[in-house]
PDB file of C-alpha atoms in Angstrom:
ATOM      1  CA  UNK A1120     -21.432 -15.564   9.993  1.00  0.00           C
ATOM      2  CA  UNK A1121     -18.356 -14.061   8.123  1.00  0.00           C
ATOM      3  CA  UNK A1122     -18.493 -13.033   5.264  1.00  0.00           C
ATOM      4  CA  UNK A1123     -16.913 -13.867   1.877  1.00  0.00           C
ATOM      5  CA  UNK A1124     -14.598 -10.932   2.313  1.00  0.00           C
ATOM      6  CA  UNK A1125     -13.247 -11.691   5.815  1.00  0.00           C
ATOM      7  CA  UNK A1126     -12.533 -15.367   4.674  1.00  0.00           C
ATOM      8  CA  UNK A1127     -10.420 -14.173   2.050  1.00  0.00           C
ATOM      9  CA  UNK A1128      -8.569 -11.835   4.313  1.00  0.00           C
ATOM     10  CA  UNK A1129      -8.168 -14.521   6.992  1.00  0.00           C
ATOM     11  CA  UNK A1130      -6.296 -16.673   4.381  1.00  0.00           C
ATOM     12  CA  UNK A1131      -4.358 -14.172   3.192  1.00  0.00           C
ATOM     13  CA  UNK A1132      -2.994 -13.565   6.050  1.00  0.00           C
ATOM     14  CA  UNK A1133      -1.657 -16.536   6.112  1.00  0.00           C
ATOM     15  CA  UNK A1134       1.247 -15.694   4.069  1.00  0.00           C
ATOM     16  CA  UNK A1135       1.765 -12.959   6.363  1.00  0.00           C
ATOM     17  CA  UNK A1136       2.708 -15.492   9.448  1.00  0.00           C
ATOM     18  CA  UNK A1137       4.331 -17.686   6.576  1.00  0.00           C
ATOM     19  CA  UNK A1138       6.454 -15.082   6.270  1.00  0.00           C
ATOM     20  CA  UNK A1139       7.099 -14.505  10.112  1.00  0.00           C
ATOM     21  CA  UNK A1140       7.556 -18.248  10.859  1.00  0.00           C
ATOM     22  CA  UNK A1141      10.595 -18.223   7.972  1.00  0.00           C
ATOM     23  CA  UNK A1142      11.648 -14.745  10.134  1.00  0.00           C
ATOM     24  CA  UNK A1143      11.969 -17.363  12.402  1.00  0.00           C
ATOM     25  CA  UNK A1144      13.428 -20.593  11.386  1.00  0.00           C
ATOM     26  CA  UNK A1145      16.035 -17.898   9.368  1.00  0.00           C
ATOM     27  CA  UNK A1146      19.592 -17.115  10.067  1.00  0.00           C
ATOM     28  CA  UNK A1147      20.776 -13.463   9.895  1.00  0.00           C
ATOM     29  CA  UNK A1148      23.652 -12.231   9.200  1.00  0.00           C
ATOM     30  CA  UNK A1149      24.469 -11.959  12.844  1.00  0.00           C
ATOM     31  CA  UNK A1150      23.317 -12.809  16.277  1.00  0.00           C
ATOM     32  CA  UNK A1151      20.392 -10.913  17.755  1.00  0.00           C
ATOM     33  CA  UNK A1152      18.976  -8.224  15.482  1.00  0.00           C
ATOM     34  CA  UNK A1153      18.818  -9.933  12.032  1.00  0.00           C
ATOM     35  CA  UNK A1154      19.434  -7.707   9.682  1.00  0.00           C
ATOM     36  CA  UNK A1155      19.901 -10.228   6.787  1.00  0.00           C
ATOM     37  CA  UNK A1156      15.889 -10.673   6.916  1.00  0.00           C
ATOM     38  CA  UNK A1157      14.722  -7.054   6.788  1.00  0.00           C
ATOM     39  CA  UNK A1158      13.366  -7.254   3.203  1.00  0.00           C
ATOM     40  CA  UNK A1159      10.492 -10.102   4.663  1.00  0.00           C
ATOM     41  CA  UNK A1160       9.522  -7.474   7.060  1.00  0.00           C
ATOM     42  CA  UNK A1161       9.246  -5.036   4.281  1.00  0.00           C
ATOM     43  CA  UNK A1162       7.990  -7.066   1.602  1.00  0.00           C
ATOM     44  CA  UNK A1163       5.136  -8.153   4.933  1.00  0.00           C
ATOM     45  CA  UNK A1164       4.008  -4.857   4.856  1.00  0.00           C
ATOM     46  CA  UNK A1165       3.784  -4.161   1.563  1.00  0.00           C
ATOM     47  CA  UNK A1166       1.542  -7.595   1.317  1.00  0.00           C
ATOM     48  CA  UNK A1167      -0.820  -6.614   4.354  1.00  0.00           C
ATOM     49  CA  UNK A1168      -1.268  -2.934   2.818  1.00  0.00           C
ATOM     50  CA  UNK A1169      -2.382  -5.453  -0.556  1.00  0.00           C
ATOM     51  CA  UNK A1170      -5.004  -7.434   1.741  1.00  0.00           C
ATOM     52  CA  UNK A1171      -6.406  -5.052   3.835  1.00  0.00           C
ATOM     53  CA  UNK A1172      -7.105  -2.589   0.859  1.00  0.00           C
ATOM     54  CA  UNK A1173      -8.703  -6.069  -1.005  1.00  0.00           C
ATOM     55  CA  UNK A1174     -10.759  -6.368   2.054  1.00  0.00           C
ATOM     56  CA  UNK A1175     -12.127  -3.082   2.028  1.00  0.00           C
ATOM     57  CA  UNK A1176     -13.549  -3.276  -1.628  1.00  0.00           C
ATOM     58  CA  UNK A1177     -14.818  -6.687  -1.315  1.00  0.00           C
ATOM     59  CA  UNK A1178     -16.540  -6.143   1.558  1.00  0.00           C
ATOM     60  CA  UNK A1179     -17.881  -2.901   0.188  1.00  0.00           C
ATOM     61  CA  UNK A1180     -19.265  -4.690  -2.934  1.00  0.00           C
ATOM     62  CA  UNK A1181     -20.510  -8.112  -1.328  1.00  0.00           C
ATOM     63  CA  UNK A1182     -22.756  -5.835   1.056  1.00  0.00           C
ATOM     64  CA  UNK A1183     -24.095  -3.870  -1.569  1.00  0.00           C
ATOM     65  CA  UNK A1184     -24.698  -6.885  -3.667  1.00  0.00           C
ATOM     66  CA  UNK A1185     -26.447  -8.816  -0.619  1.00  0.00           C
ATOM     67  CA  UNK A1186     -28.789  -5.415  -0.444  1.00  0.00           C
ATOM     68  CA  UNK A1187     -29.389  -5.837  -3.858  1.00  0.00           C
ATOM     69  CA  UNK A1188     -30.474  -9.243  -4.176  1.00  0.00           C
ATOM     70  CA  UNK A1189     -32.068  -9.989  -0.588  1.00  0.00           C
ATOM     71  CA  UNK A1190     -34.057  -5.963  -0.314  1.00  0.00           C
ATOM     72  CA  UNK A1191     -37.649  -6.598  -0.983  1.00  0.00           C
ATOM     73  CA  UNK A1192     -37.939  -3.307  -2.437  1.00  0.00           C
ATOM     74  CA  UNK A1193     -36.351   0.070  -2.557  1.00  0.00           C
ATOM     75  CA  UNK A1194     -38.448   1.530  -0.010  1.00  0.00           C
ATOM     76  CA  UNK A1195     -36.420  -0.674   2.341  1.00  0.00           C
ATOM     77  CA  UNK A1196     -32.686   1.039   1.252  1.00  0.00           C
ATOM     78  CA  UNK A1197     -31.269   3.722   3.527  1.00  0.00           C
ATOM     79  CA  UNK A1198     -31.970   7.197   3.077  1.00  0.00           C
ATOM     80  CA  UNK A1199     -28.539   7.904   2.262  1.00  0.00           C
ATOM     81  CA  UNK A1200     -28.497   5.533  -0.423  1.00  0.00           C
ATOM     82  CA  UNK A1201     -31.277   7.091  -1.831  1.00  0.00           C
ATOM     83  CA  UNK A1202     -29.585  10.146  -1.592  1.00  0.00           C
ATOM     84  CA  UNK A1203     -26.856   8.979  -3.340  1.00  0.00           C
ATOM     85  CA  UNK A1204     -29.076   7.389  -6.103  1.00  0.00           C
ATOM     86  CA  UNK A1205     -30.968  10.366  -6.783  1.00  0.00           C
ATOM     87  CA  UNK A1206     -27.814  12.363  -7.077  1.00  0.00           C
ATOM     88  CA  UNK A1207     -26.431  10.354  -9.927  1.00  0.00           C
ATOM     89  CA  UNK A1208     -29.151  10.187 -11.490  1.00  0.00           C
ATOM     90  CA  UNK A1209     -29.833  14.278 -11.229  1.00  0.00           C
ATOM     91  CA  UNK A1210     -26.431  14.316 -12.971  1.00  0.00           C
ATOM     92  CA  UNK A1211     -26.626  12.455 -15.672  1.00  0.00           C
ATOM     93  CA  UNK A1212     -26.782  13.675 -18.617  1.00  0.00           C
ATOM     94  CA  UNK A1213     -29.084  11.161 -20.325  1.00  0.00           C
ATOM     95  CA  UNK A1214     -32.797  12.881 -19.595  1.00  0.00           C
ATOM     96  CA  UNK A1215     -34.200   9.270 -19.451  1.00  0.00           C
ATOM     97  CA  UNK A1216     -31.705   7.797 -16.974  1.00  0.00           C
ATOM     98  CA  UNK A1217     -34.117   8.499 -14.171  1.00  0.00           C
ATOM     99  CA  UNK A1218     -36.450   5.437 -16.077  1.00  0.00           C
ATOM    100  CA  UNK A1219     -33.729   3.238 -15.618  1.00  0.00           C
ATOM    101  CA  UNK A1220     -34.721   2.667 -11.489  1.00  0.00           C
ATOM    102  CA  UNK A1221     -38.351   1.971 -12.343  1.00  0.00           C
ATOM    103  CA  UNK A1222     -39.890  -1.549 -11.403  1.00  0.00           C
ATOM    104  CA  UNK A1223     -36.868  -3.535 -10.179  1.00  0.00           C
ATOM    105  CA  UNK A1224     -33.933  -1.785 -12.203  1.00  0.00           C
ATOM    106  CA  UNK A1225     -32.463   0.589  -9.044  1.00  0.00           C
ATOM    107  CA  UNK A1226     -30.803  -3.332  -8.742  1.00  0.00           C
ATOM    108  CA  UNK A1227     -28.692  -2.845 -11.699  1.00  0.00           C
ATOM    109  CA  UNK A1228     -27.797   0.673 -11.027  1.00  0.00           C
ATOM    110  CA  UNK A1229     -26.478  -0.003  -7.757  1.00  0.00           C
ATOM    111  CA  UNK A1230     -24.519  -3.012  -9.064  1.00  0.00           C
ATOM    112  CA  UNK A1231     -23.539  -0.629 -11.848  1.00  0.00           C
ATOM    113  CA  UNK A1232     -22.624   2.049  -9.728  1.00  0.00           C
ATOM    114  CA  UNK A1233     -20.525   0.203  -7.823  1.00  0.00           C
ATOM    115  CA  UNK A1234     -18.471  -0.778 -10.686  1.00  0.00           C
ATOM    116  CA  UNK A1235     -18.166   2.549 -12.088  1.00  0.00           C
ATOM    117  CA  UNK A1236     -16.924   3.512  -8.525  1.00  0.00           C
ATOM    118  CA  UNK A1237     -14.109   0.682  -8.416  1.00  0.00           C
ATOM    119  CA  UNK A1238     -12.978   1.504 -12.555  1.00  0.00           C
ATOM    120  CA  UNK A1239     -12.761   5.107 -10.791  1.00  0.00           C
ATOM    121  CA  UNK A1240     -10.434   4.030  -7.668  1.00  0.00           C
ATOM    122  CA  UNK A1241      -8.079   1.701  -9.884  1.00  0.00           C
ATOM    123  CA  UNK A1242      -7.321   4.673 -12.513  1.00  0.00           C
ATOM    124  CA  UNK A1243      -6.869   6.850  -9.355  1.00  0.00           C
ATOM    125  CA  UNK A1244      -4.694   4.833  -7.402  1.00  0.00           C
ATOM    126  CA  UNK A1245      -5.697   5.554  -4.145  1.00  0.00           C
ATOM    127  CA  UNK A1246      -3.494   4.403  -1.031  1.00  0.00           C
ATOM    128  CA  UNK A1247      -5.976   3.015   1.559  1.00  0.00           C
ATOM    129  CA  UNK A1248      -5.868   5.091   4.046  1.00  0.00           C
ATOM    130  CA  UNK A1249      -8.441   6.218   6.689  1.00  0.00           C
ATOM    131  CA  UNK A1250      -9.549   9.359   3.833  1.00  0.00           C
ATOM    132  CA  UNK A1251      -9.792   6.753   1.631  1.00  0.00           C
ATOM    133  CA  UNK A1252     -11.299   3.884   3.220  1.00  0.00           C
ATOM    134  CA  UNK A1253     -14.063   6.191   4.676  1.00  0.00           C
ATOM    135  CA  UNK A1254     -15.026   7.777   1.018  1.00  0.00           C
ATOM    136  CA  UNK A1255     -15.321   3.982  -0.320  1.00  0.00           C
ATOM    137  CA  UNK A1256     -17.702   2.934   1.946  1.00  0.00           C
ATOM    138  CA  UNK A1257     -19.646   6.093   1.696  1.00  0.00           C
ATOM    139  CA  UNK A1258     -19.518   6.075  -2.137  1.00  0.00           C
ATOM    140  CA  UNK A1259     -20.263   1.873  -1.654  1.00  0.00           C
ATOM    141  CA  UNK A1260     -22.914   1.600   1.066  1.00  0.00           C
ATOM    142  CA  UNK A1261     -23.926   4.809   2.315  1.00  0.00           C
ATOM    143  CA  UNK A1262     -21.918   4.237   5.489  1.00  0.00           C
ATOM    144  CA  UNK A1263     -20.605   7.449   6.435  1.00  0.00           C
ATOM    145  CA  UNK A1264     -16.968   7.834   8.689  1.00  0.00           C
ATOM    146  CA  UNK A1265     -16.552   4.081   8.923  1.00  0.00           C
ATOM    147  CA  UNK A1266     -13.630   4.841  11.100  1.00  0.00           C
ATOM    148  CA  UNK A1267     -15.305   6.716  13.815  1.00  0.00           C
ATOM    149  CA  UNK A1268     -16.127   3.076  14.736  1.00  0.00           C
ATOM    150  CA  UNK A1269     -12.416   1.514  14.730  1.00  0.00           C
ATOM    151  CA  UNK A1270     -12.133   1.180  18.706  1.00  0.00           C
ATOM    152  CA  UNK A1271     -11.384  -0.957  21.210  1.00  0.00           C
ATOM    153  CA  UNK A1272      -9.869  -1.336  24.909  1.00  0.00           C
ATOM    154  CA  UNK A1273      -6.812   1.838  24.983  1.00  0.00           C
ATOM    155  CA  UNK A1274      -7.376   3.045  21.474  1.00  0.00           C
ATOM    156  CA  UNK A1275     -10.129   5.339  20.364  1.00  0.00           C
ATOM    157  CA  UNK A1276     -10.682   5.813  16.709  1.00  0.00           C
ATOM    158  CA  UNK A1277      -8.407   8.638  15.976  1.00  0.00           C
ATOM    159  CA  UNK A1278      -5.374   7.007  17.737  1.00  0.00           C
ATOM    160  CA  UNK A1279      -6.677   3.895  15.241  1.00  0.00           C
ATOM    161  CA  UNK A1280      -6.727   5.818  12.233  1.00  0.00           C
ATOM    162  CA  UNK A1281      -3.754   7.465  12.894  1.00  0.00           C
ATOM    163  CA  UNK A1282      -1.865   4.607  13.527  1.00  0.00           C
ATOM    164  CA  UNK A1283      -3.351   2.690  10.130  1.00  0.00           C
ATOM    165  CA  UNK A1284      -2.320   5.919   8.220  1.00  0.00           C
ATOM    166  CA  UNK A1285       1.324   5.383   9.512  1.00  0.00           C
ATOM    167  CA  UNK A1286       1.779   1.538   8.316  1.00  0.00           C
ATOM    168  CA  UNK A1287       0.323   2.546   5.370  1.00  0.00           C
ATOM    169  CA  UNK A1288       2.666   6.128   4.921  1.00  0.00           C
ATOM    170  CA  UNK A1289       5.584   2.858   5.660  1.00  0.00           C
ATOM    171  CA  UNK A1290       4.528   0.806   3.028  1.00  0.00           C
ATOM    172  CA  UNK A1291       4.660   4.061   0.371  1.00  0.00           C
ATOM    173  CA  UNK A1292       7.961   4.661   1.917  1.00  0.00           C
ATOM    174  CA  UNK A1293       9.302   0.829   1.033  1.00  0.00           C
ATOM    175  CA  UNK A1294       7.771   1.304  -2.472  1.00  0.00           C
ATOM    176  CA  UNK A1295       8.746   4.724  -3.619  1.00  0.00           C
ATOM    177  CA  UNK A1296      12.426   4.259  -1.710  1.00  0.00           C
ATOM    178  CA  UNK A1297      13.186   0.130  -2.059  1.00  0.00           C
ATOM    179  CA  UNK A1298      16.270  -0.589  -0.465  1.00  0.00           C
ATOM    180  CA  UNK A1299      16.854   3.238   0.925  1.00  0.00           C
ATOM    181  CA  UNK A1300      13.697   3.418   2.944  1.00  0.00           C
ATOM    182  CA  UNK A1301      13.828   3.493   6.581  1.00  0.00           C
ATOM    183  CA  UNK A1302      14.560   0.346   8.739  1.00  0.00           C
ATOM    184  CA  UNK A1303      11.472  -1.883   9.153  1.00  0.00           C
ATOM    185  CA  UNK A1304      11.453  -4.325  12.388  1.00  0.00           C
ATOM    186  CA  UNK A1305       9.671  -8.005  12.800  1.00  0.00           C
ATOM    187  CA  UNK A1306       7.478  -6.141  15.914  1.00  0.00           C
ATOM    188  CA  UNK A1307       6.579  -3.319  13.183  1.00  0.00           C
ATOM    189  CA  UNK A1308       4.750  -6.424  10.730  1.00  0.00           C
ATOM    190  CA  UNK A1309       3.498  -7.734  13.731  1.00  0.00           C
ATOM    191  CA  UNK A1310       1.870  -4.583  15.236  1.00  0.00           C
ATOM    192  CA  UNK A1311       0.848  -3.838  11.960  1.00  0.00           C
ATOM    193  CA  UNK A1312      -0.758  -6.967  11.272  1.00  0.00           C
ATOM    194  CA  UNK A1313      -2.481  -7.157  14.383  1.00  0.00           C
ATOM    195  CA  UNK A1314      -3.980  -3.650  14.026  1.00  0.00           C
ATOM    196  CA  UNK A1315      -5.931  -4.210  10.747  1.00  0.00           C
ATOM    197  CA  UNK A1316      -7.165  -7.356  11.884  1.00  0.00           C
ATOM    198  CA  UNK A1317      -8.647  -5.850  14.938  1.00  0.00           C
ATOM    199  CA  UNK A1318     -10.287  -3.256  12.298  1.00  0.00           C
ATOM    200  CA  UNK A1319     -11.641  -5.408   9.787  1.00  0.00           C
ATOM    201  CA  UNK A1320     -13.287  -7.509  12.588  1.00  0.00           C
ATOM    202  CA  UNK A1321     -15.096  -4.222  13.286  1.00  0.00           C
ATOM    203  CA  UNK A1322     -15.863  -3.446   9.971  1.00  0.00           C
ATOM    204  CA  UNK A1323     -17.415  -6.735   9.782  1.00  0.00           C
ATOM    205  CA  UNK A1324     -20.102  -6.208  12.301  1.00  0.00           C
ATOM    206  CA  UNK A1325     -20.655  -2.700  11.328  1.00  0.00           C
ATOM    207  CA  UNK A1326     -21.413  -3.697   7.770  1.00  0.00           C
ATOM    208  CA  UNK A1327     -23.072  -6.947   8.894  1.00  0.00           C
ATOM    209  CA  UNK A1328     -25.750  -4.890  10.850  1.00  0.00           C
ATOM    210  CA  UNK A1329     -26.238  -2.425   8.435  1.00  0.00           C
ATOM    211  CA  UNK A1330     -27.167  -4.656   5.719  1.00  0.00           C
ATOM    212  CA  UNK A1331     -29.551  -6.949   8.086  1.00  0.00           C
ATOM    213  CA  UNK A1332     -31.714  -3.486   8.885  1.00  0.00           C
ATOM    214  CA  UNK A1333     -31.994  -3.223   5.141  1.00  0.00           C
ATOM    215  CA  UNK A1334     -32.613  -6.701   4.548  1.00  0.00           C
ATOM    216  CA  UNK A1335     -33.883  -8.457   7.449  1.00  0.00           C
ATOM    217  CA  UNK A1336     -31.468 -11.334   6.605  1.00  0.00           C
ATOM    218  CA  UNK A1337     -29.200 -12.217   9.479  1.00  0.00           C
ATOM    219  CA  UNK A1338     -26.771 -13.989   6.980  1.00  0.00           C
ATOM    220  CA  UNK A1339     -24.370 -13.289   4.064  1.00  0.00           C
TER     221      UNK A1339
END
């Protein structure tokens, strides 16, 4: 079953072939190479870098909510969350914070936490990269190096991150430069399209199983 997350993503990215299908059925401003239409291929980028980065952070916080509602206790959360737990609460400065996980209220921290975590990214403006994408899922669910997972048939997970990190590097280049940046081709959107799907579909299963072992529930 997909989740909430992926749904979203899959109709976003219908604008994306919206956008290729007017590449299309377009006139440039000559034959072959159409150079007239460069700014859909830019502005395609710019709006996949937008829906793969949304992915990520739903995803992140619709597993951790499913843990939270559907965990019949917190003896069933991963060590590593606990870790994390019991390192917050260590450093907090409020002596009675560690009272605030007793009975069933480790729910509302981690829904808590999570916000905290997202306030944190949006006044940080992080570019969602593999650095990046890693550290939100560790920070969200405990999953450490998400990316050592992104592979498939001729691409190993370094060659995927690397290759994520460069679309991405593009789409700071189109925003920081406009107009001036380097040239950006239809097969560049398309490659580039392509790629994250084939990463969020792996995402999907990795987070899928790791909040069934938690919860035992084999749905979103």
């Amino acid at each position: 079953m997909e989740s909430n997350a992926k749904q979203k993503f899959d109709k976003n990215c219908e604008d994306i072939n919206k956008l290729l299908e007017f590449h299309e059925s377009s006139g440039g401003s000559s034959p072959g190479r159409r150079y007239g239409l460069e700014v859909l291929n830019k502005s395609a980028v710019v709006l996949i870098c937008a829906i793969w980065e949304a992915y990520c952070e739903d995803i992140a916080a619709e597993g951790l909510e499913h843990i939270v509602n559907y965990a019949t206790s917190s003896d069933n959360l991963s060590t590593e969350i606990k870790k994390q737990v019991a390192k917050s609460v260590k450093e907090d400065q409020n002596q009675l914070a560690v009272w605030s996980l007793a009975d069933d209220g480790w729910r509302n921290y981690l829904r808590n936490r999570l916000t905290q975590l997202q306030e944190k990214r949006n006044r940080q403006l992080n570019t969602p990269i593999t650095v990046n994408i890693d550290k939100l899922f560790d920070e969200s669910l405990a999953i450490k190096n998400i990316s050592h997972s992104w592979r498939w048939k001729k691409m190993s997970a370094t060659q995927a991150a690397l290759k994520l990190d460069k679309y991405i590097n593009l789409r700071g280049s189109i925003a920081h430069r406009g107009s001036a940046s380097e040239t950006v081709k239809k097969q560049q959107v398309e490659a580039f399209l392509k790629h994250v799907q084939q990463i969020v579909d792996i995402i999907e299963s990795v987070v899928f199983t790791y909040i069934t072992q938690i919860t035992s529930q084999d749905s979103y």
